[in-house]
Amino acid sequence: MWVQLQQLRYFVAVAKTRHFTQAAEKVGVAQPSLSKQIHSLEADLGAPLFERGRGNVVLTAAGETLLPLAIRILADVDTARREVGNLVGLRRGRVRLGATPSLCVSLVPRLLRRFHSEFPEIELYIEEGGSQDLVRNLGQGGLDLALIVQPTDGADPALLTEPLVRESLVVASTTSLPTPDGALRVTDLRDQPLVMFRAGYDLRDTTLEACRRAGFTPSFTVEGGEMDAVLSLVEAGLGAAVVPGIVLAGRPSLVSTPLAPPGIPRTIALAHRREAPLSHAAQALRDALFAYLEESRQRGTLPSGVELLR
């Protein structure tokens, strides 16, 4: 049996589009040629990969098993190609960075602007998502680096994680909230209507867990948004939201109220696959991130409530 990389690329394209014609257009081949290669792959593997119905393509159990492996193989091949290309230096390359939405509207733009000015020929790809989705994509080889919220129950053993900063979440609102001691207690959120993030969002899980430990379930006026939507809903006066303080920069209509110790802390970490060495380009971005954070600490420009851990 000799499985070709081309066959795996065609298989992944069909699996993602669930359509042979669209997959053929995506990879730039004629549909009969793609179908022939898929049939050849199925013959070599000894199992059908798709159930083909009228206008409907569904992965079989064999296809479901092959898909993450094929994605990882192709990602490793791309990494090998980039590594060889990187031997000529950092004049070219690509970095695929994942980050949570709160970091995509705060740290990441400034970091990438700095990096691009130093390495203009390196292609930058950014994926915004929740930590669980980013960790999954890292494991499948779809990302080189990811800025994630470090889970309290331990990191994925397949990943190397480097804690970067610890931040305390704040309560964002349009008016100052009553704070007898200058800060809110988590229990004060019991009677505060909240604008809440969508299910699966890191900040939603963190906030709900803190309220649960305090013995109550918060009430929502609106729920289901991403970061920009939640902040806009708060600005519209629909409620308060628990957010990282760094996302409130440039939003003068919002008031930031700290939470009394222990508050709701979280740790941001940089993660990458343990078994895959970083490309020269990805290593350069990692170094640029550490340098940027250290310079921010020395200049005293780290946002209030953010502690650098390196």
mmCIF file of N, CA and C in Angstrom, residues 10-98:
data_model
loop_
_atom_site.group_PDB
_atom_site.id
_atom_site.type_symbol
_atom_site.label_atom_id
_atom_site.label_comp_id
_atom_site.label_asym_id
_atom_site.label_seq_id
_atom_site.Cartn_x
_atom_site.Cartn_y
_atom_site.Cartn_z
ATOM 1 N N TYR A 10 -6.802 15.535 -1.314
ATOM 2 C CA TYR A 10 -8.127 15.435 -1.924
ATOM 3 C C TYR A 10 -9.146 14.937 -0.905
ATOM 4 N N PHE A 11 -8.746 13.942 -0.098
ATOM 5 C CA PHE A 11 -9.649 13.391 0.913
ATOM 6 C C PHE A 11 -10.050 14.459 1.930
ATOM 7 N N VAL A 12 -9.072 15.231 2.424
ATOM 8 C CA VAL A 12 -9.370 16.284 3.399
ATOM 9 C C VAL A 12 -10.273 17.343 2.784
ATOM 10 N N ALA A 13 -10.041 17.682 1.523
ATOM 11 C CA ALA A 13 -10.880 18.678 0.855
ATOM 12 C C ALA A 13 -12.329 18.210 0.767
ATOM 13 N N VAL A 14 -12.552 16.945 0.418
ATOM 14 C CA VAL A 14 -13.919 16.414 0.346
ATOM 15 C C VAL A 14 -14.533 16.354 1.742
ATOM 16 N N ALA A 15 -13.731 15.941 2.742
ATOM 17 C CA ALA A 15 -14.243 15.840 4.114
ATOM 18 C C ALA A 15 -14.677 17.197 4.647
ATOM 19 N N LYS A 16 -13.957 18.258 4.265
ATOM 20 C CA LYS A 16 -14.281 19.593 4.772
ATOM 21 C C LYS A 16 -15.454 20.221 4.019
ATOM 22 N N THR A 17 -15.552 19.975 2.698
ATOM 23 C CA THR A 17 -16.629 20.587 1.918
ATOM 24 C C THR A 17 -17.873 19.716 1.869
ATOM 25 N N ARG A 18 -17.686 18.379 2.134
ATOM 26 C CA ARG A 18 -18.778 17.399 2.012
ATOM 27 C C ARG A 18 -19.404 17.453 0.618
ATOM 28 N N HIS A 19 -18.532 17.721 -0.376
ATOM 29 C CA HIS A 19 -19.035 17.846 -1.746
ATOM 30 C C HIS A 19 -17.862 17.614 -2.703
ATOM 31 N N PHE A 20 -17.993 16.646 -3.621
ATOM 32 C CA PHE A 20 -16.885 16.300 -4.502
ATOM 33 C C PHE A 20 -16.571 17.432 -5.480
ATOM 34 N N THR A 21 -17.589 18.038 -6.065
ATOM 35 C CA THR A 21 -17.342 19.103 -7.042
ATOM 36 C C THR A 21 -16.692 20.308 -6.386
ATOM 37 N N GLN A 22 -17.197 20.722 -5.218
ATOM 38 C CA GLN A 22 -16.603 21.856 -4.515
ATOM 39 C C GLN A 22 -15.177 21.555 -4.074
ATOM 40 N N ALA A 23 -14.930 20.308 -3.660
ATOM 41 C CA ALA A 23 -13.581 19.922 -3.256
ATOM 42 C C ALA A 23 -12.630 19.990 -4.442
ATOM 43 N N ALA A 24 -13.101 19.542 -5.608
ATOM 44 C CA ALA A 24 -12.259 19.586 -6.807
ATOM 45 C C ALA A 24 -11.909 21.028 -7.165
ATOM 46 N N GLU A 25 -12.877 21.925 -7.061
ATOM 47 C CA GLU A 25 -12.616 23.339 -7.335
ATOM 48 C C GLU A 25 -11.619 23.908 -6.321
ATOM 49 N N LYS A 26 -11.721 23.482 -5.082
ATOM 50 C CA LYS A 26 -10.853 24.002 -4.030
ATOM 51 C C LYS A 26 -9.398 23.607 -4.263
ATOM 52 N N VAL A 27 -9.154 22.365 -4.717
ATOM 53 C CA VAL A 27 -7.779 21.903 -4.918
ATOM 54 C C VAL A 27 -7.308 22.103 -6.343
ATOM 55 N N GLY A 28 -8.199 22.576 -7.229
ATOM 56 C CA GLY A 28 -7.801 22.931 -8.586
ATOM 57 C C GLY A 28 -7.604 21.761 -9.528
ATOM 58 N N VAL A 29 -8.463 20.730 -9.415
ATOM 59 C CA VAL A 29 -8.411 19.603 -10.350
ATOM 60 C C VAL A 29 -9.811 19.317 -10.872
ATOM 61 N N ALA A 30 -9.883 18.529 -11.904
ATOM 62 C CA ALA A 30 -11.177 18.133 -12.435
ATOM 63 C C ALA A 30 -11.842 17.164 -11.467
ATOM 64 N N GLN A 31 -13.163 17.239 -11.378
ATOM 65 C CA GLN A 31 -13.881 16.392 -10.428
ATOM 66 C C GLN A 31 -13.663 14.895 -10.697
ATOM 67 N N PRO A 32 -13.658 14.422 -11.971
ATOM 68 C CA PRO A 32 -13.409 12.986 -12.203
ATOM 69 C C PRO A 32 -12.036 12.548 -11.696
ATOM 70 N N SER A 33 -11.031 13.413 -11.850
ATOM 71 C CA SER A 33 -9.690 13.057 -11.367
ATOM 72 C C SER A 33 -9.672 12.931 -9.849
ATOM 73 N N LEU A 34 -10.349 13.865 -9.188
ATOM 74 C CA LEU A 34 -10.412 13.786 -7.728
ATOM 75 C C LEU A 34 -11.133 12.519 -7.285
ATOM 76 N N SER A 35 -12.266 12.222 -7.914
ATOM 77 C CA SER A 35 -13.026 11.028 -7.535
ATOM 78 C C SER A 35 -12.202 9.761 -7.750
ATOM 79 N N LYS A 36 -11.438 9.739 -8.846
ATOM 80 C CA LYS A 36 -10.605 8.569 -9.128
ATOM 81 C C LYS A 36 -9.553 8.375 -8.042
ATOM 82 N N GLN A 37 -8.937 9.474 -7.595
ATOM 83 C CA GLN A 37 -7.926 9.374 -6.547
ATOM 84 C C GLN A 37 -8.538 8.936 -5.211
ATOM 85 N N ILE A 38 -9.744 9.414 -4.912
ATOM 86 C CA ILE A 38 -10.414 8.983 -3.685
ATOM 87 C C ILE A 38 -10.734 7.498 -3.744
ATOM 88 N N HIS A 39 -11.235 7.020 -4.885
ATOM 89 C CA HIS A 39 -11.515 5.585 -5.046
ATOM 90 C C HIS A 39 -10.234 4.770 -4.883
ATOM 91 N N SER A 40 -9.123 5.289 -5.447
ATOM 92 C CA SER A 40 -7.852 4.581 -5.326
ATOM 93 C C SER A 40 -7.393 4.522 -3.873
ATOM 94 N N LEU A 41 -7.588 5.626 -3.145
ATOM 95 C CA LEU A 41 -7.223 5.653 -1.730
ATOM 96 C C LEU A 41 -8.062 4.657 -0.940
ATOM 97 N N GLU A 42 -9.356 4.609 -1.217
ATOM 98 C CA GLU A 42 -10.237 3.658 -0.521
ATOM 99 C C GLU A 42 -9.832 2.219 -0.828
ATOM 100 N N ALA A 43 -9.430 1.971 -2.081
ATOM 101 C CA ALA A 43 -8.999 0.623 -2.446
ATOM 102 C C ALA A 43 -7.718 0.246 -1.705
ATOM 103 N N ASP A 44 -6.787 1.208 -1.600
ATOM 104 C CA ASP A 44 -5.532 0.924 -0.902
ATOM 105 C C ASP A 44 -5.764 0.678 0.589
ATOM 106 N N LEU A 45 -6.697 1.429 1.172
ATOM 107 C CA LEU A 45 -6.971 1.287 2.597
ATOM 108 C C LEU A 45 -7.902 0.122 2.909
ATOM 109 N N GLY A 46 -8.627 -0.327 1.903
ATOM 110 C CA GLY A 46 -9.521 -1.458 2.100
ATOM 111 C C GLY A 46 -10.817 -1.115 2.806
ATOM 112 N N ALA A 47 -11.230 0.148 2.713
ATOM 113 C CA ALA A 47 -12.473 0.564 3.371
ATOM 114 C C ALA A 47 -12.998 1.827 2.699
ATOM 115 N N PRO A 48 -14.325 1.939 2.564
ATOM 116 C CA PRO A 48 -14.885 3.194 2.040
ATOM 117 C C PRO A 48 -14.705 4.317 3.045
ATOM 118 N N LEU A 49 -14.429 5.515 2.533
ATOM 119 C CA LEU A 49 -14.216 6.675 3.388
ATOM 120 C C LEU A 49 -15.425 7.590 3.445
ATOM 121 N N PHE A 50 -16.301 7.493 2.419
ATOM 122 C CA PHE A 50 -17.480 8.343 2.347
ATOM 123 C C PHE A 50 -18.708 7.516 2.005
ATOM 124 N N GLU A 51 -19.824 7.920 2.567
ATOM 125 C CA GLU A 51 -21.120 7.434 2.115
ATOM 126 C C GLU A 51 -21.656 8.468 1.135
ATOM 127 N N ARG A 52 -21.877 8.032 -0.092
ATOM 128 C CA ARG A 52 -22.246 8.948 -1.157
ATOM 129 C C ARG A 52 -23.739 8.833 -1.439
ATOM 130 N N GLY A 53 -24.473 9.866 -1.023
ATOM 131 C CA GLY A 53 -25.889 9.942 -1.335
ATOM 132 C C GLY A 53 -26.144 11.044 -2.338
ATOM 133 N N ARG A 54 -27.384 11.184 -2.749
ATOM 134 C CA ARG A 54 -27.732 12.222 -3.710
ATOM 135 C C ARG A 54 -27.533 13.595 -3.061
ATOM 136 N N GLY A 55 -26.514 14.311 -3.506
ATOM 137 C CA GLY A 55 -26.237 15.636 -2.985
ATOM 138 C C GLY A 55 -25.747 15.647 -1.548
ATOM 139 N N ASN A 56 -25.330 14.472 -1.039
ATOM 140 C CA ASN A 56 -24.937 14.402 0.365
ATOM 141 C C ASN A 56 -23.745 13.459 0.516
ATOM 142 N N VAL A 57 -22.656 13.945 1.091
ATOM 143 C CA VAL A 57 -21.456 13.149 1.315
ATOM 144 C C VAL A 57 -21.181 13.127 2.817
ATOM 145 N N VAL A 58 -21.116 11.920 3.378
ATOM 146 C CA VAL A 58 -20.927 11.759 4.820
ATOM 147 C C VAL A 58 -19.730 10.860 5.055
ATOM 148 N N LEU A 59 -18.894 11.203 6.025
ATOM 149 C CA LEU A 59 -17.750 10.368 6.379
ATOM 150 C C LEU A 59 -18.213 9.053 6.999
ATOM 151 N N THR A 60 -17.591 7.963 6.597
ATOM 152 C CA THR A 60 -17.804 6.687 7.264
ATOM 153 C C THR A 60 -16.959 6.652 8.540
ATOM 154 N N ALA A 61 -17.078 5.550 9.277
ATOM 155 C CA ALA A 61 -16.251 5.408 10.479
ATOM 156 C C ALA A 61 -14.774 5.413 10.112
ATOM 157 N N ALA A 62 -14.430 4.776 8.986
ATOM 158 C CA ALA A 62 -13.031 4.791 8.530
ATOM 159 C C ALA A 62 -12.598 6.203 8.169
ATOM 160 N N GLY A 63 -13.482 6.951 7.535
ATOM 161 C CA GLY A 63 -13.169 8.331 7.176
ATOM 162 C C GLY A 63 -12.969 9.205 8.393
ATOM 163 N N GLU A 64 -13.831 9.029 9.406
ATOM 164 C CA GLU A 64 -13.687 9.796 10.643
ATOM 165 C C GLU A 64 -12.354 9.498 11.321
ATOM 166 N N THR A 65 -11.905 8.237 11.242
ATOM 167 C CA THR A 65 -10.629 7.864 11.844
ATOM 168 C C THR A 65 -9.459 8.461 11.076
ATOM 169 N N LEU A 66 -9.564 8.469 9.746
ATOM 170 C CA LEU A 66 -8.458 8.952 8.917
ATOM 171 C C LEU A 66 -8.308 10.463 8.955
ATOM 172 N N LEU A 67 -9.419 11.211 9.102
ATOM 173 C CA LEU A 67 -9.375 12.660 8.915
ATOM 174 C C LEU A 67 -8.343 13.361 9.804
ATOM 175 N N PRO A 68 -8.377 13.197 11.149
ATOM 176 C CA PRO A 68 -7.370 13.915 11.958
ATOM 177 C C PRO A 68 -5.940 13.485 11.650
ATOM 178 N N LEU A 69 -5.758 12.206 11.277
ATOM 179 C CA LEU A 69 -4.418 11.730 10.925
ATOM 180 C C LEU A 69 -3.950 12.370 9.627
ATOM 181 N N ALA A 70 -4.844 12.469 8.655
ATOM 182 C CA ALA A 70 -4.483 13.078 7.380
ATOM 183 C C ALA A 70 -4.149 14.551 7.555
ATOM 184 N N ILE A 71 -4.941 15.256 8.373
ATOM 185 C CA ILE A 71 -4.673 16.679 8.629
ATOM 186 C C ILE A 71 -3.298 16.845 9.259
ATOM 187 N N ARG A 72 -2.968 15.965 10.204
ATOM 188 C CA ARG A 72 -1.672 16.079 10.870
ATOM 189 C C ARG A 72 -0.531 15.746 9.918
ATOM 190 N N ILE A 73 -0.698 14.719 9.090
ATOM 191 C CA ILE A 73 0.356 14.354 8.132
ATOM 192 C C ILE A 73 0.632 15.517 7.189
ATOM 193 N N LEU A 74 -0.428 16.107 6.650
ATOM 194 C CA LEU A 74 -0.259 17.222 5.720
ATOM 195 C C LEU A 74 0.377 18.420 6.415
ATOM 196 N N ALA A 75 -0.023 18.650 7.674
ATOM 197 C CA ALA A 75 0.581 19.762 8.418
ATOM 198 C C ALA A 75 2.062 19.518 8.655
ATOM 199 N N ASP A 76 2.429 18.267 8.956
ATOM 200 C CA ASP A 76 3.837 17.952 9.176
ATOM 201 C C ASP A 76 4.639 18.109 7.895
ATOM 202 N N VAL A 77 4.050 17.742 6.767
ATOM 203 C CA VAL A 77 4.728 17.919 5.480
ATOM 204 C C VAL A 77 4.941 19.398 5.202
ATOM 205 N N ASP A 78 3.915 20.211 5.479
ATOM 206 C CA ASP A 78 4.054 21.655 5.292
ATOM 207 C C ASP A 78 5.145 22.213 6.203
ATOM 208 N N THR A 79 5.193 21.696 7.449
ATOM 209 C CA THR A 79 6.227 22.140 8.379
ATOM 210 C C THR A 79 7.617 21.781 7.857
ATOM 211 N N ALA A 80 7.768 20.559 7.332
ATOM 212 C CA ALA A 80 9.058 20.142 6.785
ATOM 213 C C ALA A 80 9.460 21.030 5.606
ATOM 214 N N ARG A 81 8.488 21.353 4.768
ATOM 215 C CA ARG A 81 8.778 22.210 3.613
ATOM 216 C C ARG A 81 9.231 23.596 4.069
ATOM 217 N N ARG A 82 8.535 24.122 5.085
ATOM 218 C CA ARG A 82 8.909 25.441 5.581
ATOM 219 C C ARG A 82 10.271 25.415 6.257
ATOM 220 N N GLU A 83 10.559 24.310 6.972
ATOM 221 C CA GLU A 83 11.847 24.211 7.654
ATOM 222 C C GLU A 83 12.990 24.248 6.650
ATOM 223 N N VAL A 84 12.831 23.514 5.554
ATOM 224 C CA VAL A 84 13.872 23.516 4.523
ATOM 225 C C VAL A 84 14.007 24.916 3.936
ATOM 226 N N GLY A 85 12.861 25.561 3.680
ATOM 227 C CA GLY A 85 12.900 26.918 3.146
ATOM 228 C C GLY A 85 13.516 27.894 4.115
ATOM 229 N N ASN A 86 13.333 27.636 5.388
ATOM 230 C CA ASN A 86 13.849 28.552 6.399
ATOM 231 C C ASN A 86 15.368 28.510 6.525
ATOM 232 N N LEU A 87 16.005 27.510 5.880
ATOM 233 C CA LEU A 87 17.455 27.437 5.932
ATOM 234 C C LEU A 87 18.100 28.666 5.296
ATOM 235 N N VAL A 88 17.351 29.339 4.422
ATOM 236 C CA VAL A 88 17.906 30.553 3.803
ATOM 237 C C VAL A 88 17.715 31.751 4.723
ATOM 238 N N GLY A 89 17.102 31.564 5.881
ATOM 239 C CA GLY A 89 16.908 32.651 6.825
ATOM 240 C C GLY A 89 15.455 33.034 6.944
ATOM 241 N N LEU A 90 15.185 34.097 7.659
ATOM 242 C CA LEU A 90 13.822 34.543 7.929
ATOM 243 C C LEU A 90 13.326 35.510 6.869
ATOM 244 N N ARG A 91 13.756 35.318 5.646
ATOM 245 C CA ARG A 91 13.264 36.168 4.577
ATOM 246 C C ARG A 91 11.924 35.692 4.050
ATOM 247 N N ARG A 92 11.519 34.513 4.446
ATOM 248 C CA ARG A 92 10.225 33.997 4.035
ATOM 249 C C ARG A 92 9.760 32.992 5.083
ATOM 250 N N GLY A 93 8.539 32.559 4.953
ATOM 251 C CA GLY A 93 7.973 31.612 5.900
ATOM 252 C C GLY A 93 6.543 31.990 6.231
ATOM 253 N N ARG A 94 5.959 31.261 7.166
ATOM 254 C CA ARG A 94 4.583 31.511 7.582
ATOM 255 C C ARG A 94 4.432 31.104 9.036
ATOM 256 N N VAL A 95 3.655 31.882 9.759
ATOM 257 C CA VAL A 95 3.332 31.536 11.144
ATOM 258 C C VAL A 95 1.818 31.541 11.287
ATOM 259 N N ARG A 96 1.297 30.459 11.851
ATOM 260 C CA ARG A 96 -0.143 30.345 12.109
ATOM 261 C C ARG A 96 -0.344 30.474 13.614
ATOM 262 N N LEU A 97 -0.936 31.609 14.007
ATOM 263 C CA LEU A 97 -1.115 31.919 15.428
ATOM 264 C C LEU A 97 -2.591 31.894 15.793
ATOM 265 N N GLY A 98 -2.897 31.188 16.849
ATOM 266 C CA GLY A 98 -4.249 31.210 17.395
ATOM 267 C C GLY A 98 -4.287 32.049 18.651
#
